[in-house]
Short mmCIF file of C-alpha atoms in Angstrom, two decimals:
data_model
loop_
_atom_site.label_atom_id
_atom_site.label_comp_id
_atom_site.label_asym_id
_atom_site.label_seq_id
_atom_site.Cartn_x
_atom_site.Cartn_y
_atom_site.Cartn_z
CA UNK A 1 46.84 -41.91 -13.60
CA UNK A 2 48.23 -38.09 -13.77
CA UNK A 3 50.36 -36.96 -16.77
CA UNK A 4 53.37 -36.67 -14.45
CA UNK A 5 52.85 -40.51 -12.95
CA UNK A 6 52.72 -41.64 -16.53
CA UNK A 7 56.01 -40.01 -17.53
CA UNK A 8 57.36 -41.46 -14.25
CA UNK A 9 56.05 -45.35 -15.09
CA UNK A 10 57.49 -44.76 -18.69
CA UNK A 11 61.21 -43.54 -17.54
CA UNK A 12 61.17 -46.29 -15.20
CA UNK A 13 60.86 -48.71 -18.27
CA UNK A 14 63.20 -46.66 -20.76
CA UNK A 15 66.24 -48.50 -20.02
CA UNK A 16 64.58 -51.96 -20.76
CA UNK A 17 63.04 -50.47 -23.84
CA UNK A 18 66.23 -49.12 -25.18
CA UNK A 19 67.81 -52.39 -24.55
CA UNK A 20 64.62 -54.03 -27.05
CA UNK A 21 65.39 -51.72 -29.44
CA UNK A 22 69.43 -51.75 -29.50
CA UNK A 23 69.47 -55.30 -29.63
CA UNK A 24 67.35 -55.25 -32.51
CA UNK A 25 69.04 -52.66 -34.38
CA UNK A 26 72.47 -52.42 -33.13
CA UNK A 27 72.26 -48.39 -32.79
CA UNK A 28 71.52 -46.44 -30.09
CA UNK A 29 70.52 -43.33 -31.94
CA UNK A 30 67.94 -45.56 -33.96
CA UNK A 31 67.07 -47.55 -30.56
CA UNK A 32 66.53 -43.90 -29.16
CA UNK A 33 64.17 -42.70 -31.87
CA UNK A 34 61.70 -46.21 -31.25
CA UNK A 35 61.63 -45.30 -27.65
CA UNK A 36 60.49 -41.75 -28.36
CA UNK A 37 57.95 -43.04 -31.03
CA UNK A 38 56.77 -45.31 -28.43
CA UNK A 39 56.27 -42.65 -25.44
CA UNK A 40 54.31 -40.29 -27.88
CA UNK A 41 52.15 -43.63 -28.85
CA UNK A 42 51.51 -44.24 -25.11
CA UNK A 43 50.69 -40.55 -24.42
CA UNK A 44 48.17 -40.64 -27.49
CA UNK A 45 45.87 -43.26 -26.24
CA UNK A 46 42.74 -42.26 -25.39
CA UNK A 47 42.46 -44.97 -22.18
CA UNK A 48 45.58 -45.25 -20.79
CA UNK A 49 44.04 -47.09 -17.83
CA UNK A 50 42.83 -50.08 -20.48
CA UNK A 51 46.51 -51.02 -20.85
CA UNK A 52 46.96 -53.69 -18.19
CA UNK A 53 50.46 -54.35 -18.28
CA UNK A 54 52.45 -51.34 -19.31
CA UNK A 55 55.80 -53.09 -19.83
CA UNK A 56 54.51 -55.68 -22.08
CA UNK A 57 52.74 -53.07 -24.07
CA UNK A 58 55.33 -50.99 -24.23
CA UNK A 59 57.80 -53.86 -25.38
CA UNK A 60 55.56 -55.00 -28.21
CA UNK A 61 55.24 -51.49 -29.24
CA UNK A 62 58.96 -50.90 -29.41
CA UNK A 63 59.67 -54.30 -30.75
CA UNK A 64 57.41 -53.78 -33.67
CA UNK A 65 59.00 -50.11 -34.40
CA UNK A 66 62.35 -51.65 -34.23
CA UNK A 67 61.27 -54.31 -36.65
CA UNK A 68 59.82 -51.75 -38.95
CA UNK A 69 63.05 -49.64 -38.64
CA UNK A 70 65.37 -52.53 -39.29
CA UNK A 71 64.05 -52.69 -43.06
CA UNK A 72 65.29 -49.23 -43.71
CA UNK A 73 68.75 -50.04 -41.87
CA UNK A 74 69.40 -53.12 -43.67
CA UNK A 75 68.84 -51.18 -46.94
CA UNK A 76 71.54 -48.63 -45.70
CA UNK A 77 73.78 -51.27 -44.60
CA UNK A 78 73.79 -52.50 -48.22
CA UNK A 79 75.37 -49.07 -48.99
CA UNK A 80 77.59 -49.22 -46.23
CA UNK A 81 81.31 -48.61 -46.99
CA UNK A 82 83.33 -51.84 -45.71
CA UNK A 83 82.26 -54.06 -42.77
CA UNK A 84 79.04 -52.81 -40.89
CA UNK A 85 79.91 -53.37 -37.24
CA UNK A 86 77.13 -52.46 -34.42
CA UNK A 87 77.71 -49.35 -32.33
CA UNK A 88 79.36 -50.33 -29.29
CA UNK A 89 78.20 -49.51 -25.61
CA UNK A 90 81.23 -47.97 -23.76
CA UNK A 91 81.37 -47.53 -20.05
CA UNK A 92 84.24 -47.27 -17.46
CA UNK A 93 81.86 -47.60 -14.32
CA UNK A 94 78.14 -48.73 -13.66
CA UNK A 95 77.53 -44.90 -13.33
CA UNK A 96 78.50 -44.23 -16.66
CA UNK A 97 75.95 -42.46 -19.29
CA UNK A 98 76.38 -45.46 -21.44
CA UNK A 99 74.80 -47.52 -18.75
CA UNK A 100 71.41 -46.61 -19.85
CA UNK A 101 71.24 -49.98 -21.42
CA UNK A 102 71.66 -52.92 -18.76
CA UNK A 103 75.07 -54.07 -20.13
CA UNK A 104 74.26 -57.91 -20.09
CA UNK A 105 74.56 -60.81 -22.37
CA UNK A 106 71.65 -59.96 -24.49
CA UNK A 107 73.65 -56.84 -25.97
CA UNK A 108 77.12 -58.56 -26.28
CA UNK A 109 78.74 -58.10 -29.42
CA UNK A 110 78.78 -61.69 -30.47
CA UNK A 111 74.99 -62.22 -30.03
CA UNK A 112 74.54 -59.03 -31.84
CA UNK A 113 76.71 -60.29 -34.65
CA UNK A 114 74.76 -63.64 -34.88
CA UNK A 115 71.38 -61.39 -35.19
CA UNK A 116 72.71 -59.90 -38.50
CA UNK A 117 72.48 -63.41 -39.91
CA UNK A 118 69.12 -63.77 -39.25
CA UNK A 119 65.93 -62.37 -40.86
CA UNK A 120 64.21 -59.76 -39.32
CA UNK A 121 61.29 -61.89 -38.37
CA UNK A 122 63.65 -64.63 -36.88
CA UNK A 123 65.36 -62.09 -35.01
CA UNK A 124 62.32 -60.33 -33.36
CA UNK A 125 60.94 -63.72 -32.11
CA UNK A 126 64.31 -64.80 -30.89
CA UNK A 127 64.76 -61.38 -28.94
CA UNK A 128 61.27 -60.82 -27.84
CA UNK A 129 60.52 -64.38 -26.79
CA UNK A 130 63.80 -66.25 -25.63
CA UNK A 131 65.45 -62.47 -24.42
CA UNK A 132 62.86 -60.35 -23.47
CA UNK A 133 60.16 -62.63 -22.23
CA UNK A 134 56.82 -62.17 -24.43
CA UNK A 135 54.81 -64.75 -25.19
CA UNK A 136 54.46 -66.41 -28.57
CA UNK A 137 50.71 -65.05 -28.67
CA UNK A 138 52.35 -61.45 -28.05
CA UNK A 139 55.28 -61.97 -30.54
CA UNK A 140 53.10 -63.09 -32.98
CA UNK A 141 51.34 -59.83 -32.87
CA UNK A 142 54.36 -57.76 -33.37
CA UNK A 143 55.77 -59.74 -36.24
CA UNK A 144 52.44 -60.27 -38.24
CA UNK A 145 52.52 -64.27 -38.04
CA UNK A 146 50.75 -67.06 -36.14
CA UNK A 147 51.85 -68.09 -32.76
CA UNK A 148 52.65 -71.42 -34.16
CA UNK A 149 54.80 -69.76 -37.24
CA UNK A 150 56.74 -67.64 -34.39
CA UNK A 151 57.26 -70.79 -32.60
CA UNK A 152 59.44 -71.93 -35.65
CA UNK A 153 61.08 -68.90 -36.12
CA UNK A 154 62.38 -68.79 -32.85
CA UNK A 155 63.38 -72.27 -32.84
CA UNK A 156 65.44 -71.70 -35.88
CA UNK A 157 67.03 -68.77 -34.62
CA UNK A 158 68.13 -70.33 -31.14
CA UNK A 159 70.08 -73.01 -33.28
CA UNK A 160 71.36 -70.01 -35.09
CA UNK A 161 72.51 -68.17 -32.19
CA UNK A 162 73.56 -71.79 -30.11
CA UNK A 163 76.40 -71.85 -32.97
CA UNK A 164 77.63 -68.29 -32.89
CA UNK A 165 77.68 -67.88 -29.02
CA UNK A 166 80.96 -68.80 -26.97
CA UNK A 167 80.58 -72.47 -26.29
CA UNK A 168 82.98 -71.94 -22.87
CA UNK A 169 82.50 -68.27 -22.04
CA UNK A 170 84.73 -66.32 -19.61
CA UNK A 171 83.56 -65.10 -16.49
CA UNK A 172 83.88 -61.61 -16.08
CA UNK A 173 87.41 -61.66 -14.49
CA UNK A 174 88.83 -64.56 -16.84
CA UNK A 175 87.79 -62.00 -19.45
CA UNK A 176 89.66 -59.08 -18.03
CA UNK A 177 92.60 -61.16 -17.48
CA UNK A 178 92.53 -62.36 -21.41
CA UNK A 179 92.14 -58.38 -22.35
CA UNK A 180 94.70 -57.35 -19.97
CA UNK A 181 97.17 -60.07 -21.36
CA UNK A 182 96.55 -59.01 -25.19
CA UNK A 183 96.91 -55.29 -24.37
CA UNK A 184 100.45 -55.91 -23.11
CA UNK A 185 101.40 -58.11 -25.34
CA UNK A 186 100.18 -55.52 -28.29
CA UNK A 187 101.97 -52.63 -26.36
CA UNK A 188 104.89 -54.94 -25.97
CA UNK A 189 105.17 -56.13 -29.78
CA UNK A 190 105.44 -59.81 -28.38
CA UNK A 191 104.03 -61.83 -31.45
CA UNK A 192 104.58 -64.82 -30.16
CA UNK A 193 102.51 -64.04 -26.68
CA UNK A 194 99.87 -62.41 -28.85
CA UNK A 195 99.54 -65.23 -31.29
CA UNK A 196 99.35 -67.66 -27.85
CA UNK A 197 95.93 -65.58 -27.15
CA UNK A 198 94.44 -65.87 -30.46
CA UNK A 199 92.21 -69.02 -31.35
CA UNK A 200 93.68 -70.46 -34.56
CA UNK A 201 90.38 -69.40 -36.12
CA UNK A 202 90.20 -65.98 -34.82
CA UNK A 203 88.20 -63.52 -37.03
CA UNK A 204 89.30 -59.92 -36.88
CA UNK A 205 86.75 -57.28 -38.40
CA UNK A 206 87.18 -53.34 -38.47
CA UNK A 207 84.80 -50.46 -39.18
CA UNK A 208 85.44 -47.37 -40.29
CA UNK A 209 82.59 -46.46 -42.41
CA UNK A 210 84.74 -45.14 -44.98
CA UNK A 211 85.62 -42.16 -43.00
CA UNK A 212 88.60 -43.56 -41.24
CA UNK A 213 91.21 -46.40 -42.26
CA UNK A 214 90.20 -49.57 -41.22
CA UNK A 215 90.27 -53.29 -42.51
CA UNK A 216 88.25 -53.63 -45.88
CA UNK A 217 87.44 -57.18 -45.30
CA UNK A 218 87.45 -59.72 -42.43
CA UNK A 219 90.91 -61.46 -41.55
CA UNK A 220 91.31 -64.86 -40.16
CA UNK A 221 94.09 -67.49 -38.26
CA UNK A 222 96.09 -66.12 -35.31
CA UNK A 223 99.28 -65.67 -36.76
CA UNK A 224 97.93 -63.16 -39.71
CA UNK A 225 95.74 -61.35 -37.20
CA UNK A 226 98.43 -61.12 -34.67
CA UNK A 227 100.90 -59.78 -37.31
CA UNK A 228 97.90 -57.01 -38.73
CA UNK A 229 97.56 -55.97 -34.82
CA UNK A 230 101.02 -55.34 -34.50
CA UNK A 231 101.30 -53.31 -37.67
CA UNK A 232 98.24 -51.01 -36.19
CA UNK A 233 99.60 -50.40 -33.07
CA UNK A 234 103.33 -49.90 -33.86
CA UNK A 235 104.59 -46.59 -32.21
CA UNK A 236 103.35 -44.94 -29.05
CA UNK A 237 99.58 -45.20 -28.41
CA UNK A 238 98.12 -41.58 -27.28
CA UNK A 239 95.76 -43.98 -24.86
CA UNK A 240 95.04 -47.41 -23.94
CA UNK A 241 92.53 -48.46 -21.64
CA UNK A 242 90.26 -51.41 -20.33
CA UNK A 243 86.80 -50.50 -20.65
CA UNK A 244 83.35 -52.09 -20.55
CA UNK A 245 82.45 -52.86 -24.32
CA UNK A 246 78.92 -54.36 -24.60
CA UNK A 247 78.90 -55.90 -20.77
CA UNK A 248 82.54 -57.43 -21.15
CA UNK A 249 85.79 -56.12 -20.83
CA UNK A 250 87.12 -54.56 -23.89
CA UNK A 251 89.73 -51.73 -25.05
CA UNK A 252 89.49 -48.16 -26.11
CA UNK A 253 92.63 -46.56 -27.74
CA UNK A 254 93.90 -43.75 -29.41
CA UNK A 255 96.89 -43.67 -31.83
CA UNK A 256 99.28 -41.03 -33.22
CA UNK A 257 96.57 -40.75 -35.75
CA UNK A 258 94.21 -39.44 -33.16
CA UNK A 259 91.55 -41.74 -34.05
CA UNK A 260 89.70 -43.30 -31.67
CA UNK A 261 88.94 -47.06 -31.71
CA UNK A 262 86.96 -49.54 -29.49
CA UNK A 263 87.62 -53.09 -29.60
CA UNK A 264 85.49 -55.94 -28.06
CA UNK A 265 86.79 -59.27 -27.81
CA UNK A 266 85.06 -62.58 -27.85
CA UNK A 267 86.70 -64.93 -25.33
CA UNK A 268 85.80 -68.80 -25.73
CA UNK A 269 88.00 -71.39 -24.14
CA UNK A 270 90.49 -69.06 -22.80
CA UNK A 271 91.31 -67.76 -26.45
CA UNK A 272 90.39 -64.91 -28.42
CA UNK A 273 87.73 -65.95 -31.04
CA UNK A 274 87.06 -62.45 -32.33
CA UNK A 275 87.98 -59.05 -32.46
CA UNK A 276 85.67 -56.51 -33.51
CA UNK A 277 87.15 -53.08 -34.20
CA UNK A 278 85.12 -50.23 -34.50
CA UNK A 279 86.85 -46.75 -35.84
CA UNK A 280 83.88 -45.02 -37.55
CA UNK A 281 83.74 -41.55 -35.41
CA UNK A 282 79.88 -41.54 -35.98
CA UNK A 283 79.42 -44.70 -34.01
CA UNK A 284 81.87 -43.39 -31.07
CA UNK A 285 80.18 -39.88 -30.15
CA UNK A 286 79.01 -41.30 -26.82
CA UNK A 287 82.23 -43.00 -25.77
CA UNK A 288 83.68 -41.46 -22.46
CA UNK A 289 86.42 -39.19 -23.46
CA UNK A 290 85.79 -39.03 -27.20
CA UNK A 291 86.20 -35.63 -28.52
#
């Protein structure tokens, strides 16, 4: 295989590898670092032809690199100002540059937040086996455990994920209908209509990273969250549009303060169960239209 052919093969796997790293880390910048390091390691192999399954080798390598990076990332998050949320992947069309990662359920905001409750080993076992299809033997090589131990890790992770995922997820059309109704209620200042769209136990989280204003702690309850939202969007908005956020319809908005916000909405049984609002500008540099 020539150097050019190897590069072409690697580029064909890049979206998959970015998805592996991003699902582990919740940061596109950190994911790209892992993928670039995997390329350097692949190019440095003395005999590339000895790699019988390139995708599996690259997935294991990126998985190991992401797992190592997760330790450092978690230490930084302990010092993070306010609530930490994953960097949102935002796109308006399939051709958008943000579609470097396949925007499917494996990168949904709901799943990424559930991942935060798992140990690094549990996270790696679940993602690499259940989501990305590696065998338990292959995952064992990544996390440094026995295959039997990895099975237990994946089983525990699976239970946590099942508890955190929507029980009755919407179709794409249903998601867009709920998001549209939510946006309309916010713009109209209609407290009653907005409250009706929210699950009684809805949770609202905000991430400003200490750089812009955001909720200092999570808020719960339909009426409380509805009132907070209406106070947040009071006055004319400079921008409000529906966009794809981590694979599902969400919102991009900009208020009079000129601060960009990306809102991910988790819908279960026709009602919004979670609202995650990312305002930290460092996490929104790749949003189409961001300045």
